[in-house]
Coordinates of C-alpha atoms (C1' of nucleotides) in Angstrom, one line a residue:
Chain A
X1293 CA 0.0 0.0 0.0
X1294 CA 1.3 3.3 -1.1
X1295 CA 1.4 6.4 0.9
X1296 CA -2.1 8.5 0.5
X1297 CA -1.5 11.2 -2.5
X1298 CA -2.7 14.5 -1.4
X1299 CA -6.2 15.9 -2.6
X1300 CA -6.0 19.0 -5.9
X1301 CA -7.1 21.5 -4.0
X1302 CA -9.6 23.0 -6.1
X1303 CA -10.8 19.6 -7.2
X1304 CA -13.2 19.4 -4.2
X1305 CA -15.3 16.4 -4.4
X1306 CA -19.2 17.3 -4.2
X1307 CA -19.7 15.7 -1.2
X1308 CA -17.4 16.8 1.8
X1309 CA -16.5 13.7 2.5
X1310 CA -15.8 10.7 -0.1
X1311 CA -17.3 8.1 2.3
X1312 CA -15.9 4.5 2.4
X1313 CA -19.1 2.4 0.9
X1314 CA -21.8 1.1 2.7
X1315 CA -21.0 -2.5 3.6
X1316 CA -23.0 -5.3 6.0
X1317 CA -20.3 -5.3 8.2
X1318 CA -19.8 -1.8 8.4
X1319 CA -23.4 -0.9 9.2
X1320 CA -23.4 -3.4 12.0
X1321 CA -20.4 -2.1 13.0
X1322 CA -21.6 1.3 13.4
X1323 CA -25.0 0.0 14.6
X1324 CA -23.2 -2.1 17.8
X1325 CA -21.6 1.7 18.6
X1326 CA -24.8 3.3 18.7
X1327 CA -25.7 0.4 21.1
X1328 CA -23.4 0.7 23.0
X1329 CA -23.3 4.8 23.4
X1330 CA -27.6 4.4 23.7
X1331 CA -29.1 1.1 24.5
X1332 CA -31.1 -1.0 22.4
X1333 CA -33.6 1.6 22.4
X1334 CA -31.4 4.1 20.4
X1335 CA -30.5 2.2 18.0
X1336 CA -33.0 3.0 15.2
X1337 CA -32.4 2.7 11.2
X1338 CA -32.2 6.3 11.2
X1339 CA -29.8 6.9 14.3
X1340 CA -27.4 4.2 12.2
X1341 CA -28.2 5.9 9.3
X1342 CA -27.2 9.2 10.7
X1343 CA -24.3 7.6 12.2
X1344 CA -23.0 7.3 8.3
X1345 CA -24.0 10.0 7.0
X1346 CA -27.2 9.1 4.8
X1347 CA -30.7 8.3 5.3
X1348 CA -32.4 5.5 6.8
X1349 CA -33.0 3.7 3.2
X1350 CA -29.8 3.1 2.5
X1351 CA -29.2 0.6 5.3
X1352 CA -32.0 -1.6 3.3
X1353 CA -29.9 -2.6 0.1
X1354 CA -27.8 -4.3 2.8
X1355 CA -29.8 -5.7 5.3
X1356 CA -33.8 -6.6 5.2
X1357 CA -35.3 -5.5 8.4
X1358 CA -34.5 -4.3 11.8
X1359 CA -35.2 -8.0 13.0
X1360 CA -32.1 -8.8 10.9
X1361 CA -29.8 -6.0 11.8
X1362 CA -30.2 -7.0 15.4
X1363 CA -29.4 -10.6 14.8
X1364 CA -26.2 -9.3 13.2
X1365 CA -25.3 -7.5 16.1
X1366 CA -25.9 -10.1 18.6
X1367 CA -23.8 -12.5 16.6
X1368 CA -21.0 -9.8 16.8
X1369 CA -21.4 -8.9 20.0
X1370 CA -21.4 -13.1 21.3
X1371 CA -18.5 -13.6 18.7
X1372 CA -16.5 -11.8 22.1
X1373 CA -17.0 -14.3 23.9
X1374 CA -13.8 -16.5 24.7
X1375 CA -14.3 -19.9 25.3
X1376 CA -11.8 -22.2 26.9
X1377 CA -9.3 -23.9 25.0
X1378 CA -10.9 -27.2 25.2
X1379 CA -13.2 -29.2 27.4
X1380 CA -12.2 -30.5 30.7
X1381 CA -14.5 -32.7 32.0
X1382 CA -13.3 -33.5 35.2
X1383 CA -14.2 -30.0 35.9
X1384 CA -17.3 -29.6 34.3
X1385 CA -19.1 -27.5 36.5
X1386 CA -16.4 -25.2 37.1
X1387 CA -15.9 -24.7 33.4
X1388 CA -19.8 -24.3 32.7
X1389 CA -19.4 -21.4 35.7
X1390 CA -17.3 -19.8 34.2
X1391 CA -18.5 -19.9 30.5
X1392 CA -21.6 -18.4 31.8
X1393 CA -19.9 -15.5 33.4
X1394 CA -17.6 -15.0 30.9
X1395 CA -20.7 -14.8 28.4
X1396 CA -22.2 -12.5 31.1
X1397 CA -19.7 -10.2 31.2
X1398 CA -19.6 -9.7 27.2
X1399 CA -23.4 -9.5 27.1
X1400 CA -23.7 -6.6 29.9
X1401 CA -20.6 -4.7 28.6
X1402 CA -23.3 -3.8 25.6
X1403 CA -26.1 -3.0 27.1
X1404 CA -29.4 -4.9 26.9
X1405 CA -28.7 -6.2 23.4
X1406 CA -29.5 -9.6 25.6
X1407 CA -32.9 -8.7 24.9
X1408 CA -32.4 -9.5 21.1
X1409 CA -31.8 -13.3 22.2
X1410 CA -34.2 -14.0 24.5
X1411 CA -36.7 -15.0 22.0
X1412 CA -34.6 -16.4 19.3
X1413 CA -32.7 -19.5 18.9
X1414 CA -29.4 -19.2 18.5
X1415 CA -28.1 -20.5 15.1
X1416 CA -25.5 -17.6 14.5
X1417 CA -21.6 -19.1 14.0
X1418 CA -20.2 -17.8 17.3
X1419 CA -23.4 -18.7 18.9
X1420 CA -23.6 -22.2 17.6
X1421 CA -19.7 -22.3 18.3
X1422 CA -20.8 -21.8 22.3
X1423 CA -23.0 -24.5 22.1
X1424 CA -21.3 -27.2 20.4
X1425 CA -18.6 -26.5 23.7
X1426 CA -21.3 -26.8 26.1
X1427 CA -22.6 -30.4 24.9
X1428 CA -19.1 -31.3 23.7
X1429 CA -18.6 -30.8 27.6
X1430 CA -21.7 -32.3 28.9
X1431 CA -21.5 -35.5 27.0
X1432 CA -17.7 -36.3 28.1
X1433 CA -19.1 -35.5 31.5
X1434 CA -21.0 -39.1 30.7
X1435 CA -25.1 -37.1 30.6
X1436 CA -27.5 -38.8 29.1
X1437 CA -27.2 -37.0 25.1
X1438 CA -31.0 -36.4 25.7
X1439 CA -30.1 -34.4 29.2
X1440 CA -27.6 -32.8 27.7
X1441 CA -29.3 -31.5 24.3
X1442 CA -32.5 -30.2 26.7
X1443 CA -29.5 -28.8 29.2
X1444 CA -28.4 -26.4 26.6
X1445 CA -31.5 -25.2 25.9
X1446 CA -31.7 -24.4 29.9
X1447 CA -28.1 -23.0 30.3
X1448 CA -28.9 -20.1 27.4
X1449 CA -32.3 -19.1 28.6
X1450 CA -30.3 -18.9 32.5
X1451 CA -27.5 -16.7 30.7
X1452 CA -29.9 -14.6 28.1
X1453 CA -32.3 -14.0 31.2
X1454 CA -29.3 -13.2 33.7
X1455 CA -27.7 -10.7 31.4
X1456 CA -31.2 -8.8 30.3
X1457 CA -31.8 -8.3 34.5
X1458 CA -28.2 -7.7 35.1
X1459 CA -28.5 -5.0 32.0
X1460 CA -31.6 -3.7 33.3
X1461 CA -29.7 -3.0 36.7
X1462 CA -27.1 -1.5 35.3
X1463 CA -29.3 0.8 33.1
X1464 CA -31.3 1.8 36.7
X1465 CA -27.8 2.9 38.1
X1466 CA -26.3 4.6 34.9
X1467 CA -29.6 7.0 35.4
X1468 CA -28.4 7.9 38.7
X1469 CA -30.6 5.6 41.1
X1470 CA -28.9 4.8 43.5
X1471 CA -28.2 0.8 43.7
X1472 CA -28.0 0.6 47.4
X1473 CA -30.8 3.0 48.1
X1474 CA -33.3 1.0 46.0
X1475 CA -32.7 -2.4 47.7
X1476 CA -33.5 -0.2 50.5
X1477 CA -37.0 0.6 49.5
X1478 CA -37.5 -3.0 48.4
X1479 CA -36.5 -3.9 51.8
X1480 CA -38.6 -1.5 53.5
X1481 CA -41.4 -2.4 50.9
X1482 CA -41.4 -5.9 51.9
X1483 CA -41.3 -5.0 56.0
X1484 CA -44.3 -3.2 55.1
X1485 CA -46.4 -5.9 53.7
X1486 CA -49.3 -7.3 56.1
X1487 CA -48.1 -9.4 58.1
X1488 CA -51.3 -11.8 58.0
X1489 CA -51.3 -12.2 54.2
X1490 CA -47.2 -12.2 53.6
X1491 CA -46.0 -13.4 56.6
X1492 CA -42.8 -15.6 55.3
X1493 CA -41.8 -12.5 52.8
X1494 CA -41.9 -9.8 55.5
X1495 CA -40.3 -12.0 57.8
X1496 CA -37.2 -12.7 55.4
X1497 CA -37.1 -9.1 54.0
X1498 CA -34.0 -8.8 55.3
X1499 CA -32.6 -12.5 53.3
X1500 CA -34.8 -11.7 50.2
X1501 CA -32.5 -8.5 49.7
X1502 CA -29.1 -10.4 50.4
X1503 CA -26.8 -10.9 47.7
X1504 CA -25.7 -8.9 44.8
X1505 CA -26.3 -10.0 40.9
X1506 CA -23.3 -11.9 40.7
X1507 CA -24.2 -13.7 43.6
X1508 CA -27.7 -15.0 42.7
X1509 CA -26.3 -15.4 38.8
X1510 CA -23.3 -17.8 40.8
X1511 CA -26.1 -19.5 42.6
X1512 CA -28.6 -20.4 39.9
X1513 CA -25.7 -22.1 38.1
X1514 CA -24.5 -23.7 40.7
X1515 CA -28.2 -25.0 41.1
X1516 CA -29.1 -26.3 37.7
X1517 CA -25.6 -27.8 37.7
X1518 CA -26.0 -29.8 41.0
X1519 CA -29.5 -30.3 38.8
X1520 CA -27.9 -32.0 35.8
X1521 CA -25.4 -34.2 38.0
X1522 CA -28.3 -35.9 39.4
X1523 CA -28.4 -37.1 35.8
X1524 CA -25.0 -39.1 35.7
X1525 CA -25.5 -42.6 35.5
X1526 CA -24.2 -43.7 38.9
X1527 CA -20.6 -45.2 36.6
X1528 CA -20.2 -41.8 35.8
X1529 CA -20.1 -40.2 39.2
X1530 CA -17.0 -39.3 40.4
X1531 CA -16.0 -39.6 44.3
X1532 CA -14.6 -36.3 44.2
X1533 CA -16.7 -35.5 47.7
X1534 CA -19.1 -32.6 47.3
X1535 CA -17.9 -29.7 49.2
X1536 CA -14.4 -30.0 48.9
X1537 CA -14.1 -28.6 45.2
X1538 CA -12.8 -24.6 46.1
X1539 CA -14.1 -21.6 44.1
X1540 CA -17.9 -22.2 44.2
X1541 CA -18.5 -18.7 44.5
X1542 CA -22.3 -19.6 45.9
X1543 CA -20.9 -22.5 48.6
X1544 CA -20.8 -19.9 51.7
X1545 CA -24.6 -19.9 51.7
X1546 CA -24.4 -23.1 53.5
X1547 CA -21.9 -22.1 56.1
X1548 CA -24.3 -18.2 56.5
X1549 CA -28.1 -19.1 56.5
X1550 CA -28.2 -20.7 60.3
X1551 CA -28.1 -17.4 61.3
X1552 CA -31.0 -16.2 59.3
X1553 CA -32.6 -19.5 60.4
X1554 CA -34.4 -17.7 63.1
X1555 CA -36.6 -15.5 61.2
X1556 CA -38.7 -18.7 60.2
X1557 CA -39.1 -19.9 63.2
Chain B
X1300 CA -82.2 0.3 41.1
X1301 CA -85.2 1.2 39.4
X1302 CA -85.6 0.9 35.5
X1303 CA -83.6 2.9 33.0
X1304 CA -85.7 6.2 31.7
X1305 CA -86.3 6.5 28.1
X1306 CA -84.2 9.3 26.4
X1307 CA -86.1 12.8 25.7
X1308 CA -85.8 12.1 21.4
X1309 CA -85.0 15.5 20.8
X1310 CA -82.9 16.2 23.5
X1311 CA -79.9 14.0 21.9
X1312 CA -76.9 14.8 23.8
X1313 CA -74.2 15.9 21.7
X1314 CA -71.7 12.7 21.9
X1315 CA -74.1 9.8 20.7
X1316 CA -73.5 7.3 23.6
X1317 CA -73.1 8.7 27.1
X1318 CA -69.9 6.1 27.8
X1319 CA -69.3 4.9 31.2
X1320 CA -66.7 7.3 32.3
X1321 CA -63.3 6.3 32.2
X1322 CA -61.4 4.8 35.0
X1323 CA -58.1 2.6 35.6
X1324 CA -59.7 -0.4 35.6
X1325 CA -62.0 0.0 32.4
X1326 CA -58.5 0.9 30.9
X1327 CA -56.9 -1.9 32.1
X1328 CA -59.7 -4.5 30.8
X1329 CA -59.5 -2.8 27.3
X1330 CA -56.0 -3.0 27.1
X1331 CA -56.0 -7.0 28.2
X1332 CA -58.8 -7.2 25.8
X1333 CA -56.5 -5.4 22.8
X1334 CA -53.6 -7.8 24.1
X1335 CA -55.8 -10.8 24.1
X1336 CA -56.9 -9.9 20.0
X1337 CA -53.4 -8.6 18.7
X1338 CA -50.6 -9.4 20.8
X1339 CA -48.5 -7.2 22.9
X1340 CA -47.8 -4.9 20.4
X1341 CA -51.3 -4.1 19.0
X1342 CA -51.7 -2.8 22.8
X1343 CA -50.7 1.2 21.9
X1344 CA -52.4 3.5 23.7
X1345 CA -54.0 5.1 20.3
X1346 CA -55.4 1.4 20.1
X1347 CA -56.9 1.1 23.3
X1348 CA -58.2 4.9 23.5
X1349 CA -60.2 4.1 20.3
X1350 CA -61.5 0.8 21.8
X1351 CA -62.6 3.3 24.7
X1352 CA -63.8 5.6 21.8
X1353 CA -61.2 8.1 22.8
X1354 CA -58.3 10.0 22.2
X1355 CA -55.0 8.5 23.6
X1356 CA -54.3 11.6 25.5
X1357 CA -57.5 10.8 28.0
X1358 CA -56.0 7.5 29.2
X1359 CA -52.8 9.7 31.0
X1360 CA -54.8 11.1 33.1
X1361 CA -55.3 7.7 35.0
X1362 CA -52.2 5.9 33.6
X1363 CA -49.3 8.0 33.4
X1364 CA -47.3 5.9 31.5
X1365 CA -47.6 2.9 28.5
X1366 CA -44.6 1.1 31.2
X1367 CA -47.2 1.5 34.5
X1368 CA -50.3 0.4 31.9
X1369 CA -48.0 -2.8 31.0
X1370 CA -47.6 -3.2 34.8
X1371 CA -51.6 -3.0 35.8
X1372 CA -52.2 -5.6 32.7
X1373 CA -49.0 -8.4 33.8
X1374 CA -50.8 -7.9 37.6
X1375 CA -54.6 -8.3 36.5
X1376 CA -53.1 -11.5 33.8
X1377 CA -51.0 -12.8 36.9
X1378 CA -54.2 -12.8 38.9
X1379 CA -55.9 -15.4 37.3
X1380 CA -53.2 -17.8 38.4
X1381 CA -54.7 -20.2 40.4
X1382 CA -52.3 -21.1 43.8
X1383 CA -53.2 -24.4 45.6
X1384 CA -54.9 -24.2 48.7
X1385 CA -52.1 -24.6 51.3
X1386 CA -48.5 -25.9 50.6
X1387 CA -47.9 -29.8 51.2
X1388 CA -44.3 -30.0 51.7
X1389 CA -44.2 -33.9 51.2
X1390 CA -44.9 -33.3 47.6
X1391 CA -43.5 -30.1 47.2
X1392 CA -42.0 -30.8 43.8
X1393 CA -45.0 -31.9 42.1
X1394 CA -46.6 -29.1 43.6
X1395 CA -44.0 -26.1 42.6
X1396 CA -44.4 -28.3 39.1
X1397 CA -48.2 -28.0 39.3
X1398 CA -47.5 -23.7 40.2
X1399 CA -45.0 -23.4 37.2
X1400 CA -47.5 -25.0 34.6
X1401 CA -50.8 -23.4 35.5
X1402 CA -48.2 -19.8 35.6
X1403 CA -47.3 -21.5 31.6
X1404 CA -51.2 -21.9 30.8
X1405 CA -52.3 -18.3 32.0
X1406 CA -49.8 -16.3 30.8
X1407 CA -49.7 -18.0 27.3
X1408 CA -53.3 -17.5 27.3
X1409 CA -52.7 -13.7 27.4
X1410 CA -50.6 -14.0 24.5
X1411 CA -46.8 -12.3 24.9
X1412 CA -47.6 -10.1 27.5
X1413 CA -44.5 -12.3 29.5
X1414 CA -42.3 -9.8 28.1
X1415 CA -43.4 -7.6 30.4
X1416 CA -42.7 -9.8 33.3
X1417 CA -39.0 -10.2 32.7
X1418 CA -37.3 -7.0 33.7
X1419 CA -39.3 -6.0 36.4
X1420 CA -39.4 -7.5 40.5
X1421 CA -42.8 -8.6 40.5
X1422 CA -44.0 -6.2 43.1
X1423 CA -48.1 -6.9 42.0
X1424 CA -50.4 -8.1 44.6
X1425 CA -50.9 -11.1 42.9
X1426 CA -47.4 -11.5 42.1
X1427 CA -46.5 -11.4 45.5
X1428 CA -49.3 -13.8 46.7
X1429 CA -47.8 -16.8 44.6
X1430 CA -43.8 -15.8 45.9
X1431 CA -45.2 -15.5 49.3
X1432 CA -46.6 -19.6 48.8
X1433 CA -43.4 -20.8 47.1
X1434 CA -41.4 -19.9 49.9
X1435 CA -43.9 -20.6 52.4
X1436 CA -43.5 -23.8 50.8
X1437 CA -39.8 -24.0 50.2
X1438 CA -39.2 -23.3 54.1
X1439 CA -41.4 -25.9 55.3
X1440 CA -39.6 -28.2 53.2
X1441 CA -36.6 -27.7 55.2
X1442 CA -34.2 -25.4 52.8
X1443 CA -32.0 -22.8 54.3
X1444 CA -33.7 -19.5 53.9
X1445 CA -31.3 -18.1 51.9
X1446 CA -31.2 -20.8 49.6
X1447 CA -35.4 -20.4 49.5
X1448 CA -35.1 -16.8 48.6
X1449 CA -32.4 -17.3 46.3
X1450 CA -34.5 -20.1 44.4
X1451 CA -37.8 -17.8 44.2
X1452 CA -35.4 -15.7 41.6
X1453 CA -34.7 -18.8 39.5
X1454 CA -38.0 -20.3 39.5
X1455 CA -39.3 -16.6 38.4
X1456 CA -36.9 -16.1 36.1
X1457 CA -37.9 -20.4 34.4
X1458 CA -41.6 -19.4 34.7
X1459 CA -41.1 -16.1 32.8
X1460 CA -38.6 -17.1 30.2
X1461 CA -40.2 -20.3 29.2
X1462 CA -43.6 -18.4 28.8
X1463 CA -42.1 -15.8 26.4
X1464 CA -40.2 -18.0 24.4
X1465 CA -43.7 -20.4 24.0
X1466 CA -45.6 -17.3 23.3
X1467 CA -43.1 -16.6 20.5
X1468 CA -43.2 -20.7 18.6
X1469 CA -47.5 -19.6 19.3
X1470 CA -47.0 -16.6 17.5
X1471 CA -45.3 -18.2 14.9
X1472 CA -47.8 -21.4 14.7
X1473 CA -50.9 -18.3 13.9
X1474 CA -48.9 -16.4 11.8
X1475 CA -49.2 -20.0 9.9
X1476 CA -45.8 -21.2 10.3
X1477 CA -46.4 -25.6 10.4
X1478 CA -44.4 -26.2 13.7
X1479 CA -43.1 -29.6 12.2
X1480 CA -42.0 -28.5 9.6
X1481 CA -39.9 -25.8 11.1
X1482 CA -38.3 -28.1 13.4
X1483 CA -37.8 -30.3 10.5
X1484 CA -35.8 -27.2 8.9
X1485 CA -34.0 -27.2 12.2
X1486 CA -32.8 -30.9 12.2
X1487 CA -31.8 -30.2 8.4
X1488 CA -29.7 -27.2 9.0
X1489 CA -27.8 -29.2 12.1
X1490 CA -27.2 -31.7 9.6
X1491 CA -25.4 -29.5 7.3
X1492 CA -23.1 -28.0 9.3
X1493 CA -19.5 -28.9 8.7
X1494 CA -18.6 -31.6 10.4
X1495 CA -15.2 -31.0 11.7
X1496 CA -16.4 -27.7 13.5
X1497 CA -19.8 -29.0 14.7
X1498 CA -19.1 -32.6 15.3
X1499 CA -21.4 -33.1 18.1
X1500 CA -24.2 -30.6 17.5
X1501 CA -24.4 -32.1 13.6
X1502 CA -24.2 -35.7 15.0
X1503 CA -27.2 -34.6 17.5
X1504 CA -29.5 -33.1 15.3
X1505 CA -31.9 -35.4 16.1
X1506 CA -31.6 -35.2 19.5
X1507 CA -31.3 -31.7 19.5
X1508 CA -34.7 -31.1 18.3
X1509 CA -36.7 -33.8 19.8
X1510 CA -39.0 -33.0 22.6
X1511 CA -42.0 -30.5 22.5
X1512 CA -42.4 -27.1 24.5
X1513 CA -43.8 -28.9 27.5
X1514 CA -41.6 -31.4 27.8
X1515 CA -38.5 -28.8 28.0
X1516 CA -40.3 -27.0 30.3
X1517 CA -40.8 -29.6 32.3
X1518 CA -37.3 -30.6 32.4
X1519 CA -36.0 -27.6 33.0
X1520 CA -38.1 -27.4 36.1
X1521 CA -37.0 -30.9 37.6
X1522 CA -33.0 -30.0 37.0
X1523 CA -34.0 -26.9 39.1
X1524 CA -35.7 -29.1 41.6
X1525 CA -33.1 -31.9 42.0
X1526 CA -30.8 -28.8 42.0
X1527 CA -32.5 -27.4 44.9
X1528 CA -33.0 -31.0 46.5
X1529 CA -29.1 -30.8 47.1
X1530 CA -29.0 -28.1 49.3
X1531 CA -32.0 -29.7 51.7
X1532 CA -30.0 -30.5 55.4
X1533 CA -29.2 -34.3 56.0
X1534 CA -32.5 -34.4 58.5
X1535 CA -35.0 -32.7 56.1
X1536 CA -34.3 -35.5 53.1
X1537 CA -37.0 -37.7 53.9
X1538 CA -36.0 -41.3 52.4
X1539 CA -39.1 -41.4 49.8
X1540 CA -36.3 -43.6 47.2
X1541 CA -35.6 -41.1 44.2
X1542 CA -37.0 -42.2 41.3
X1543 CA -40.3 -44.2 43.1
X1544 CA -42.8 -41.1 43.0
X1545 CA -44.6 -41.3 39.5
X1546 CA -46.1 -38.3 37.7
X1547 CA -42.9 -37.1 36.6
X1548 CA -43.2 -35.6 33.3
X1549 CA -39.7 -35.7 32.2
X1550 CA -38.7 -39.1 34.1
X1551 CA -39.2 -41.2 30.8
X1552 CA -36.0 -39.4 29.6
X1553 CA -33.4 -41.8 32.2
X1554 CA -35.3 -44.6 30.0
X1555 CA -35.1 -43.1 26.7
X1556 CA -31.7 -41.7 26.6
X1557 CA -29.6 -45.2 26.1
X1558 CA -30.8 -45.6 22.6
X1559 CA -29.5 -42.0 21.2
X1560 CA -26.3 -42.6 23.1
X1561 CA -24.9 -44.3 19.7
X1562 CA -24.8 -40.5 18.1
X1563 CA -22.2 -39.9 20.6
X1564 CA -20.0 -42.4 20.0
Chain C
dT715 C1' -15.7 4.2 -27.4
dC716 C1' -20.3 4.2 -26.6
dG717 C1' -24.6 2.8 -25.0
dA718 C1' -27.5 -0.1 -22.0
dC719 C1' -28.2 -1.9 -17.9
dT720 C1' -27.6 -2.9 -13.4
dC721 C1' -27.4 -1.7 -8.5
dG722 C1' -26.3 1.1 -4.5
dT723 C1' -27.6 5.7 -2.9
dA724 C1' -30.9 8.6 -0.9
dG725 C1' -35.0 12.2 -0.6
dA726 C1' -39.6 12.1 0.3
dA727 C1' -43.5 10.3 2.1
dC728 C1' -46.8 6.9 4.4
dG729 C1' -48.8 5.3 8.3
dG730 C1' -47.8 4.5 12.6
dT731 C1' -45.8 5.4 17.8
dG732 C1' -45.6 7.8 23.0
dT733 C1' -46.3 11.9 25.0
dT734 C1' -47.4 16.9 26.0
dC735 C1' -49.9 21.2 25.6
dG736 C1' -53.8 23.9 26.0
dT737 C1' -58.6 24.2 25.9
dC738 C1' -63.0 23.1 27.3
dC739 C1' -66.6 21.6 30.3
dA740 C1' -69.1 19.7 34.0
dA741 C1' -69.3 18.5 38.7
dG742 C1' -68.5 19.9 43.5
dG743 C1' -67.5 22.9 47.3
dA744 C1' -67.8 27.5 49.5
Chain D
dT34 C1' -74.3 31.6 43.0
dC35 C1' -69.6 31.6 41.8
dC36 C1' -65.3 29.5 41.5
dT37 C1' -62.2 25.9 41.6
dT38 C1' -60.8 21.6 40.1
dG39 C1' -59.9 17.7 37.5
dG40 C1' -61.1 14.7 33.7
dA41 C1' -61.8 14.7 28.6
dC42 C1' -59.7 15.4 24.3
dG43 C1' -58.1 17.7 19.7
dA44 C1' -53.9 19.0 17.9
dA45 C1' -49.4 18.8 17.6
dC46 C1' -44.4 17.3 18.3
dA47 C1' -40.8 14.4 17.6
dC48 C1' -39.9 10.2 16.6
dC49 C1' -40.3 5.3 14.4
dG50 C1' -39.9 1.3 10.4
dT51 C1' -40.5 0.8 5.8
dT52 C1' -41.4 1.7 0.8
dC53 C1' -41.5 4.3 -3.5
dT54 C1' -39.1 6.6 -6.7
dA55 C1' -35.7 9.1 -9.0
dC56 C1' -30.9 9.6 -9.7
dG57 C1' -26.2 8.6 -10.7
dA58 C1' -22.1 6.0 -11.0
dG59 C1' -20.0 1.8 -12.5
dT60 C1' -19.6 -2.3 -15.5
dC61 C1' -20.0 -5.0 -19.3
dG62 C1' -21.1 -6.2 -24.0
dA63 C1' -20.9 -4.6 -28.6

DNA sequence: TCGACTCGTAGAACGGTGTTCGTCCAAGGA
DNA sequence: TCCTTGGACGAACACCGTTCTACGAGTCGA
């Protein structure tokens, strides 16, 4: 490539600038930036549009609807996710954990453009790519190929459903509510409740509060996973015993909720 | 009440029916009525001021936003969930079973209007009333309180997700897409991807799409379940032998799964 | 070299959306 | 009786997704 030749001066091109074409790529390039800067709300055909400098018809030579667009961008958005190098089934469910927080934390670092998956399957390469890890994992693990097929479809709705709350939270707090105030209110909300009518959930307003997202997201896993090992045909089940495996992120609520025990007494 | 009074003829009053006047209930009802006939979407507030045979700017005087209308319509849909008249923590998981499917049948009756449910804290009278019996129900059965409050999350966030995503294949089945034959497209496009990349997922296809709505659903729940089961303390597991308890939806899979197991091979 | 023909580019417009403003009017309290 | 108040509502604003249509530049065959 040879160094850019100056512009003739008084050869000024009629438009200012001699924009690089349109492209797929580049449209759902520029449309992931306007998610990012705005939500999923902002971005609009004509906001994406404006974004490069035309109108909202040219983005339809390259793409067929909305719909579409936003399919594109998920795909390039999940194509961030890094999954490990290879499947290790001894550690399954420590792998799983942290494929769905990994997938998490690429989801929520662009808004709620979860939302766009929540009702669609996932067929997109990167997305496909995700799954053929999952039940490459699961079926090593020794599941049941039915159990693991169905597991999938449970595992994506958990992450797809975790990141849209997570992103809603965030969304709260980016206009200016204050995270710490609003559990708060929730908390005071639930004391409030009649006692005769709600007694268990104004008795544990104080539990039903506890725990960040992280936390509850660590926790639901680690559910559905102790879930799926009920599954293992018993020559399958390791003897590694149960508590001893560190980094459960979710394993202190064993050792804490004696002392909350009293409230339901 | 005595009987209605003819109307003077000529005194015709100037707007030809004397409507009931409005109110947020009336609104409410029209707007679960529009929901009911055209989906989620068709509820705007133009549409449902005209079904009032109004302007849209009448209904913000007793809504003040389309958000807090979508609210009042999830609570007056999630009302019509039927609870079970008092917990029976012997059977507690066919009974949170029984909860989850009659919260599937109402709130696909209603359409999509799940999409409202699942980025809000459901707050709703109603809403409450059915968290306040799972727990009620979860505590009796023995688990740790913060594990019970922890689970009411998950079990909102299965219930939720699981009723969008079958509103969306019912959408699809009346906007005259044939259901087998899309998952027959499915199993076709698994097939064709390239092996070396999507050994498992391609080898699966068959496995992959087998099962209906209700039987993923009813999976899903159970993994939760047994999930859950694990954290119950050594003197709450009551020796009832595991797999002896029969109306288990998704219990035929344990039998089923042996023959597939060749794809994996 | 020239003409025809394609195809990406866009301006304008259509029929919708949520929400606000200002006006009007009827019912209720003083 | 007057005055206040609050619901009703037409009009308008600023958007939205999508389509129609004209235009213009590039390509390809003759």
């Amino acid at each position: 490539m040879s160094a850019q030749m100056p512009e003739i001066p008084w050869h000024k091109p009629r438009k200012a600038e001699p924009r690089q074409p349109l492209s797929r790529s580049l449209i759902v390039e520029t449309a992931v930036r306007v998610l990012d800067a705005e939500g999923l709300s902002g971005v609009t055909m004509r906001r994406v549009a404006q974004e490069l400098g035309t109108g909202p018809a040219s983005l339809y030579a390259h793409v067929s609807n909305k719909e579409e667009l936003f399919e594109l961008v998920l795909e390039r958005v999940v194509s961030e996710i890094r999954l490990p190098p290879r499947p290790e089934p001894e550690r399954w469910k420590e792998q799983i954990t942290e494929v769905c927080f990994e997938a998490q934390r690429v989801l929520t670092s662009h808004r709620d453009v979860s939302l766009v998956s929540l009702g669609s399957i996932p067929l997109g390469e990167s997305q496909l790519a995700i799954t053929e890890f999952l039940l490459d994992l699961l079926l090593q693990v020794g599941l049941p190929p039915q159990v693991a097929a169905w597991a999938l479809d449970g595992l994506g709705q958990l992450i797809d459903t975790d990141a849209y709350e997570a992103s809603v939270y965030a969304e709260r707090i980016a206009r200016g509510t204050d995270i710490h105030e609003y559990f708060g209110q929730l908390r005071t909300f639930l004391l409030a409740l009649p006692t005769d009518r709600f007694p268990k959930l104004q008795g544990m307003a104080d539990t039903m509060v506890t725990g960040d997202g992280d936390e509850r997201y660590a926790f639901k896993i680690e559910v559905f996973l102790r879930g799926l090992e009920s599954y293992l045909p018993a020559d399958a089940r390791t003897r590694r015993a149960g508590g001893a495996d560190g980094g459960d992120r979710a394993d202190h609520v064993l050792r804490t909720d004696r002392a909350d025990r009293t409230v339901d007494a």
